[in-house]
Tab-separated table of C-alpha atoms and ligand atoms in Angstrom:
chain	number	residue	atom	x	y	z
A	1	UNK	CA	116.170	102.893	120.567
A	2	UNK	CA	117.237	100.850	117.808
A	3	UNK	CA	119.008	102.093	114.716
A	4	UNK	CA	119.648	105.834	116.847
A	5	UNK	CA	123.084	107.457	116.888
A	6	UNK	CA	123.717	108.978	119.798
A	7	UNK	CA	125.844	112.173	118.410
A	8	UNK	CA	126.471	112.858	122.504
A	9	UNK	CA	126.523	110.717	125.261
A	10	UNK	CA	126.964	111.898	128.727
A	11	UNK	CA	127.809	108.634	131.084
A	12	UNK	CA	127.911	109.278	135.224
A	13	UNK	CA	128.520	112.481	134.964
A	14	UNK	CA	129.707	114.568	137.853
A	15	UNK	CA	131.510	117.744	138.690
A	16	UNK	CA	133.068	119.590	141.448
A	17	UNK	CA	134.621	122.741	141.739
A	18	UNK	CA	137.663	123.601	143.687
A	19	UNK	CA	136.509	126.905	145.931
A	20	UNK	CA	138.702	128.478	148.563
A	21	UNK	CA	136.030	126.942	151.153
A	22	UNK	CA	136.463	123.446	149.556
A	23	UNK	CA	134.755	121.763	146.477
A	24	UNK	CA	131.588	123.039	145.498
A	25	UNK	CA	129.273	120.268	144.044
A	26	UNK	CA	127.928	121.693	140.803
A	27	UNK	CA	126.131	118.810	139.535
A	28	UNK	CA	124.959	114.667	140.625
A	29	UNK	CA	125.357	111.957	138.516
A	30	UNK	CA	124.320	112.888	134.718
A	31	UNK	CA	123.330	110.212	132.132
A	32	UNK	CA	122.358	111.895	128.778
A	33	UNK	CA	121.942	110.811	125.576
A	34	UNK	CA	121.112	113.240	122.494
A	35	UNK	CA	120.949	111.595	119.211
A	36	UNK	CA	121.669	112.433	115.629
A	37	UNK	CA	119.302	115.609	114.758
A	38	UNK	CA	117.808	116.136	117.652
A	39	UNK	CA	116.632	119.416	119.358
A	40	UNK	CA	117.174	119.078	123.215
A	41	UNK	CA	116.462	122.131	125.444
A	42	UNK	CA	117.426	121.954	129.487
A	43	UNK	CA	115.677	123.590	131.765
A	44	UNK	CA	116.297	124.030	135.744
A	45	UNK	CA	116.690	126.930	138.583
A	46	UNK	CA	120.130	129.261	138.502
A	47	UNK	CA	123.103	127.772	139.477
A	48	UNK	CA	121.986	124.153	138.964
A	49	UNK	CA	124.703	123.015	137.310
A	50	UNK	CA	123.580	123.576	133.349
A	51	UNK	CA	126.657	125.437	132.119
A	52	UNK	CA	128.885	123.219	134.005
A	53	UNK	CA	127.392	119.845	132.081
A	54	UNK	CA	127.075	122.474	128.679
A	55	UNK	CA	131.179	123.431	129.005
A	56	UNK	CA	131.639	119.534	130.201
A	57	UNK	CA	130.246	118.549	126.231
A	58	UNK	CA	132.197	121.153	124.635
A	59	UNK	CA	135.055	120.097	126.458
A	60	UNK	CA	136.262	123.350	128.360
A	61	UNK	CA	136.485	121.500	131.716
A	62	UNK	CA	136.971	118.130	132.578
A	63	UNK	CA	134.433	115.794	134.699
A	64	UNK	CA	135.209	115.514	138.193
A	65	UNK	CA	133.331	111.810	137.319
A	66	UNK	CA	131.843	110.103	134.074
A	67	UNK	CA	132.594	109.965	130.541
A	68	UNK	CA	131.315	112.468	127.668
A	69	UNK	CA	131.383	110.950	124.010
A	70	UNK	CA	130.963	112.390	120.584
A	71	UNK	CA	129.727	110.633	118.423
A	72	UNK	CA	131.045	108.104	119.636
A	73	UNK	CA	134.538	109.221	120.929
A	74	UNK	CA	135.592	110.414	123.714
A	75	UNK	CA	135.707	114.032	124.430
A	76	UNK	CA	138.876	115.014	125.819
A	77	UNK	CA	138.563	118.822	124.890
A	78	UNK	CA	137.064	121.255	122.301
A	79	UNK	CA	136.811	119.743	118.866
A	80	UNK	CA	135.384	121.198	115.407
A	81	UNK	CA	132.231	119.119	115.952
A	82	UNK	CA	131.066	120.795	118.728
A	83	UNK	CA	129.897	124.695	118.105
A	84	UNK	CA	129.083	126.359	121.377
A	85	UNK	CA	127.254	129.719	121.504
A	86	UNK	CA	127.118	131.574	124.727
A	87	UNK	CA	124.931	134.420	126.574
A	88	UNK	CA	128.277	136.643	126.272
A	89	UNK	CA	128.373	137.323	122.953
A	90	UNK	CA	131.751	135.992	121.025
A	91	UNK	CA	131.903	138.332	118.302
A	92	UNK	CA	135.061	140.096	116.931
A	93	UNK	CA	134.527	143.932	117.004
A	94	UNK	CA	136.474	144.859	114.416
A	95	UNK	CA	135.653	142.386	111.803
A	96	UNK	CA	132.211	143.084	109.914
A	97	UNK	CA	129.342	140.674	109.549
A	98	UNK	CA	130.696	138.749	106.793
A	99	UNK	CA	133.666	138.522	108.103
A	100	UNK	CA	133.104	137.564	111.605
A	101	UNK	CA	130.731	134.876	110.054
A	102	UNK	CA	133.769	133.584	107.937
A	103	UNK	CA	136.140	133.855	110.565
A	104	UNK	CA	135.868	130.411	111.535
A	105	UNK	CA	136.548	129.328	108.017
A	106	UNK	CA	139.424	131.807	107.488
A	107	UNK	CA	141.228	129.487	110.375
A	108	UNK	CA	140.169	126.521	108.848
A	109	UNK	CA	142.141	127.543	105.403
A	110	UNK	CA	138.668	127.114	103.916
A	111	UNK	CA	139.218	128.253	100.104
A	112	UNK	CA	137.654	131.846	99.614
A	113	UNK	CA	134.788	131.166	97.150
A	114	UNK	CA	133.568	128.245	98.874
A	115	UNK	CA	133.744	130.580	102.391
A	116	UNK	CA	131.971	132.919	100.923
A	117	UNK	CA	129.073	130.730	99.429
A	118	UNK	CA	128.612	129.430	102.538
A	119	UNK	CA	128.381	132.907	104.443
A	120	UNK	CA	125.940	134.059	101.991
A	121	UNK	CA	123.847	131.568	102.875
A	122	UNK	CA	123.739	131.819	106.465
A	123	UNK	CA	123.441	135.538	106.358
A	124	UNK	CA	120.310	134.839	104.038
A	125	UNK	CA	119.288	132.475	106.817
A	126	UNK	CA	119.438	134.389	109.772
A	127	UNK	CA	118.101	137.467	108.039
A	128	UNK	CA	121.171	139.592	107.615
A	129	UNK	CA	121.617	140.360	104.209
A	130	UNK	CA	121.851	144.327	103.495
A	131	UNK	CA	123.960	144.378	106.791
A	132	UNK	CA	127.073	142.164	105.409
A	133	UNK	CA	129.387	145.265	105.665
A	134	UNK	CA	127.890	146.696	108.747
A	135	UNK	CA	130.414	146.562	111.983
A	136	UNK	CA	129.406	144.832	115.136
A	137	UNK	CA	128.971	148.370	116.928
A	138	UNK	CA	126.167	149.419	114.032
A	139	UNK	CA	123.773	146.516	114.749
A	140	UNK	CA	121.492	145.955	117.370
A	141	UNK	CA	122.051	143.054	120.085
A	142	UNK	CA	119.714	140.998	118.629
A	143	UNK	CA	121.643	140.930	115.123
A	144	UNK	CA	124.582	140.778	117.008
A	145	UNK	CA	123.348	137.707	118.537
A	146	UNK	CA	122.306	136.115	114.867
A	147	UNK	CA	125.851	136.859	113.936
A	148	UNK	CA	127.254	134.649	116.545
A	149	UNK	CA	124.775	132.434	115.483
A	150	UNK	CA	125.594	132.007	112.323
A	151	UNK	CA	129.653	132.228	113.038
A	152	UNK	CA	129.042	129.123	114.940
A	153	UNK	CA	126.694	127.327	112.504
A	154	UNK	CA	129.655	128.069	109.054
A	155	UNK	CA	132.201	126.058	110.983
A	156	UNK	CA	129.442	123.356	109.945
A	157	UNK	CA	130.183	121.294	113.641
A	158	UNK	CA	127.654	118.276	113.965
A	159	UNK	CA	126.779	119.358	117.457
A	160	UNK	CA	125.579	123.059	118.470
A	161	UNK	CA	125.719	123.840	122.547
A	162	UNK	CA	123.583	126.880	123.075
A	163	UNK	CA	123.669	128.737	126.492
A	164	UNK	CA	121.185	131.423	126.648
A	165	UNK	CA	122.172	132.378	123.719
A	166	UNK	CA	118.858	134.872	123.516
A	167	UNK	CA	118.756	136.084	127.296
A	168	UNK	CA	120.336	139.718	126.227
A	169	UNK	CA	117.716	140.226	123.771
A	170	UNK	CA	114.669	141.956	123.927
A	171	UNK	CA	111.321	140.093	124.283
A	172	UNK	CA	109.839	140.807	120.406
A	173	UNK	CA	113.185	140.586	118.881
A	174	UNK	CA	113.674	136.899	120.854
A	175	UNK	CA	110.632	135.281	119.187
A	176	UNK	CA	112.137	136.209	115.851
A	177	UNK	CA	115.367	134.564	116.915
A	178	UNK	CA	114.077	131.558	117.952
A	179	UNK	CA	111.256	131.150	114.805
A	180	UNK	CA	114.887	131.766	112.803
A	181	UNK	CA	117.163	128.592	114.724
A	182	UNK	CA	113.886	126.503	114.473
A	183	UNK	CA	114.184	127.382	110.426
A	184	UNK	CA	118.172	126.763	110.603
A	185	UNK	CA	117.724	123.853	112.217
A	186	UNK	CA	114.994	122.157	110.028
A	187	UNK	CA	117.456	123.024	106.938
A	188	UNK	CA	120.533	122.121	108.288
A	189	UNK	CA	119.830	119.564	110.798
A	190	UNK	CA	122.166	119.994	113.086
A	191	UNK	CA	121.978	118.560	116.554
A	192	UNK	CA	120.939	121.331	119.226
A	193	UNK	CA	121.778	121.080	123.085
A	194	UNK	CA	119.770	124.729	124.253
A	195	UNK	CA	120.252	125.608	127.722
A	196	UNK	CA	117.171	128.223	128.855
A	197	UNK	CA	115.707	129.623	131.795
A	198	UNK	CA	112.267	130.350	129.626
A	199	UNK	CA	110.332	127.457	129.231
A	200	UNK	CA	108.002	128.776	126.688
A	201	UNK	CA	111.688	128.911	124.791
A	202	UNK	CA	112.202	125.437	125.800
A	203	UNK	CA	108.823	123.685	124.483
A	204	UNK	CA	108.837	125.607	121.377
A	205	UNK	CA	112.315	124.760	120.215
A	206	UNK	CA	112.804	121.236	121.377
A	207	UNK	CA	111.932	118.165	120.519
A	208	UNK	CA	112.551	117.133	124.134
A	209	UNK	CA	112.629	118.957	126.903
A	210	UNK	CA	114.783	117.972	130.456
A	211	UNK	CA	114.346	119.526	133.709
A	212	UNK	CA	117.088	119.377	136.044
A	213	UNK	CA	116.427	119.777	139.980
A	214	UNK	CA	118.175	122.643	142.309
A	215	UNK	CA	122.052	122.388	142.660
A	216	UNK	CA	123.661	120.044	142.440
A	217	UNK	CA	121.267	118.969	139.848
A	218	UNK	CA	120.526	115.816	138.284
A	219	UNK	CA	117.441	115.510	135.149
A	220	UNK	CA	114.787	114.807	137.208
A	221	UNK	CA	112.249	114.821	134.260
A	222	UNK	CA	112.270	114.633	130.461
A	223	UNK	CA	109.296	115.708	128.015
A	224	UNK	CA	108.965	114.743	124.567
A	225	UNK	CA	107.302	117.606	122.490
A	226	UNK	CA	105.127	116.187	119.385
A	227	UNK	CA	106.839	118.427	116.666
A	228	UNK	CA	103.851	119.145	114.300
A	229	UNK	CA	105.536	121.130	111.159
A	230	UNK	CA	109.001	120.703	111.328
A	231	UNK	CA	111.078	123.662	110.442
A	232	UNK	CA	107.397	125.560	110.024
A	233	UNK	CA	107.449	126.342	113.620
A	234	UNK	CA	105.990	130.091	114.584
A	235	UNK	CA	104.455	131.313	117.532
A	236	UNK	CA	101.032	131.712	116.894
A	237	UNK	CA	100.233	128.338	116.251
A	238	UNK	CA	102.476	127.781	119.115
A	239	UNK	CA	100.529	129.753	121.526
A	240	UNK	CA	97.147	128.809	119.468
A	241	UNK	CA	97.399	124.751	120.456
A	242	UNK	CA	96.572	123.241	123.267
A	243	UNK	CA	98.882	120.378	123.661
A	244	UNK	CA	101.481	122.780	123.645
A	245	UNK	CA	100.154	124.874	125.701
A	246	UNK	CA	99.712	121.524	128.496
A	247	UNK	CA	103.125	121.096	127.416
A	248	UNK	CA	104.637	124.389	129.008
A	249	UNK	CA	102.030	123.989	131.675
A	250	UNK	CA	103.899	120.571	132.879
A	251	UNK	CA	107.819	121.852	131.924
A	252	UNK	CA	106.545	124.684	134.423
A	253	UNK	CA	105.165	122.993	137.418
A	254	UNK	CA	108.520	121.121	137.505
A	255	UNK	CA	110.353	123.850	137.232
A	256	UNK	CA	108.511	126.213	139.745
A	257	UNK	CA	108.788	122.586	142.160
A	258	UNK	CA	112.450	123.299	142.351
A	259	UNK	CA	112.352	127.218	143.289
A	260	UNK	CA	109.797	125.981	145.867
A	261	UNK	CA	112.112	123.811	147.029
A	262	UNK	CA	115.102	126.320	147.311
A	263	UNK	CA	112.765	128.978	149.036
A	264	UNK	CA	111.897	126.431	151.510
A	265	UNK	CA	115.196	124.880	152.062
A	266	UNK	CA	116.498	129.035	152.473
A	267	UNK	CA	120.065	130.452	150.780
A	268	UNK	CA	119.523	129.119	147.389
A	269	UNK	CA	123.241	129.052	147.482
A	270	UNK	CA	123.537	126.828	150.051
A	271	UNK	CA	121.163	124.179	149.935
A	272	UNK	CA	121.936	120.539	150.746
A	273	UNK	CA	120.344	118.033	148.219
A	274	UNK	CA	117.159	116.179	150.099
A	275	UNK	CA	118.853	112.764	148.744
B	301	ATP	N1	134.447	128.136	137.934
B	301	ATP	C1	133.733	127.871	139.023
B	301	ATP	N2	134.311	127.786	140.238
B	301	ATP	C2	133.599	127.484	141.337
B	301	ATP	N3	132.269	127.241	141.322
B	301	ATP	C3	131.645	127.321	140.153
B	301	ATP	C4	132.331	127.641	138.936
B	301	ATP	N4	131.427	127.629	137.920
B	301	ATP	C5	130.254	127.343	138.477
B	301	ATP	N5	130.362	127.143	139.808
B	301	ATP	C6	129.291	126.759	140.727
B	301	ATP	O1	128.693	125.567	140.231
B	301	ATP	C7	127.276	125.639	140.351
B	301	ATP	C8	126.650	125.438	138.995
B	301	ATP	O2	126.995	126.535	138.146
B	301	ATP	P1	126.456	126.652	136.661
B	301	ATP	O3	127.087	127.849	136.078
B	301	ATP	O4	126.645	125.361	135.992
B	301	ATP	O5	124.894	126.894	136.910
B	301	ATP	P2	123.721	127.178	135.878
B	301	ATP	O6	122.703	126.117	136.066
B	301	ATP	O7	124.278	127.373	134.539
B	301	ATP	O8	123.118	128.559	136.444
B	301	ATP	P3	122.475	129.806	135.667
B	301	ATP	O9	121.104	129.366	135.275
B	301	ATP	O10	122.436	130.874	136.708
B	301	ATP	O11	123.361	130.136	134.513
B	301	ATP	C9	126.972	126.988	141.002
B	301	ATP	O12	126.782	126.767	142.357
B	301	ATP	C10	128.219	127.801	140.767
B	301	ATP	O13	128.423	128.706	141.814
B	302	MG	MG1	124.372	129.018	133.245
């Protein structure tokens, strides 16, 4: 497309592990391109390979094969303009929600009044205010999980990885959490890269969504999601339209195509790719 920035590009991606049985082909060949505010949620069966490309971008390991660019350079490790935010959560117990939220900016030598403008505003945003003072240990999991949200969005990186960054949480208090990034995002506009096993998740948040086949996967399919309202996304006129609706409908079929495919083939663990 012309005139796009890409903010990532993944080139011939592939990666191996080292295992005491020999390497352990996590993914095939990759090519990825996510561009300057865009949402972009993956998709695909366990063990497929979407942490390993996820940790690839953020540069935690390095790619067996292919190239990984920011925008524009390459990525040779973890950098300020990548934020990642995983499943496990990566708060500090001992530091309270403003100050785990400012953490990041304490390192950066970010001057105190600015750090804490900017932390009031994100604990506005992800619906934390009254709980500033409050400990880790005195919230729930799923304001837990908005703290490490928010931790990751005041380092202000470009680029946000998110891997299951909701899984832990419970059903009701998910929707809230994703009707609150979908806000975040539409006011910050940031560039998203959301790894999910729910596809529901996936269609509602992105504004494309890739499926990746069984391990070692490749993106065997990508769907571009119409984004109506942006930042105004909630989920009853999510569930309430049809398109979107067709939308999960299709992310699904190619999804379920792949467990089919791993029943079939037997130890999901095991499988040998058809091609
Ligand atoms: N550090 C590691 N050493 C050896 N093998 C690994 C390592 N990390 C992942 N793997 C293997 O690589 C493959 C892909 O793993 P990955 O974690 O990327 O899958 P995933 O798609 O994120 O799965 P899930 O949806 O269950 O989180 C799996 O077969 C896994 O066993
Ligand atoms: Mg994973």
């Amino acid at each position: 497309m012309s005139g796009a920035v890409d903010k990532i590009e993944v080139a011939g991606f592939r990666h191996f592990f080292q295992s005491e049985s020999g390497p352990v082909q996590a993914t095939s060949i990759i090519d990825l391109r996510i561009q300057a505010g865009e949402f972009v949620t993956l998709v695909g069966p366990s063990g497929c390979g979407k942490t390993t490309l996820l940790k690839a971008i953020a540069g935690f390991i390095k790619p067996s094969e292919g190239r990984i660019f920011c925008n524009g350079r390459p990525v040779t490790g973890p950098g300020r303009d990548r934020g990642v935010v995983f499943q496990e959560l990566a708060i500090l117990p001992w530091r309270t929600v403003r100050r785990n939220i400012g953490h990041g900016l304490d390192i950066a030598g970010t001057k105190p009044a600015e750090r804490d403008r900017i932390v009031a505003r994100l604990i506005d945003l992800v619906g934390l205010r009254g709980f500033e003072d409050r400990y880790p240990h005195e919230l729930s999991g799923g304001m837990r999980q908005r703290v490490a949200v928010a931790r990751t969005w005041a380092a202000d990186p470009d680029v946000i990885l998110m891997d299951e960054p909701f899984a832990a949480v419970d059903a009701m208090t998910r929707l809230t959490l994703q009707e609150e990034l979908a806000r975040l995002c539409a006011t910050t506009n940031k560039t998203v890269f959301f790894i999910t096993h729910g596809v529901e998740e996936a269609v509602f948040l992105g504004d494309r969504v890739l499926v990746m086949t069984r391990r070692p996967g490749r993106i065997k399919a990508e769907i571009a999601v119409p984004r109506r309202t942006p930042g105004g996304r909630d989920w009853e006129s999510f569930t309430a339209d049809p398109e979107m609706q067709a939308i999960c409908e299709q992310v699904l079929r190619l999804v379920r195509e792949e467990r089919g495919a791993t029943l079939v083939a037997g130890d999901g663990a095991s499988v040998v790719p058809a091609a």
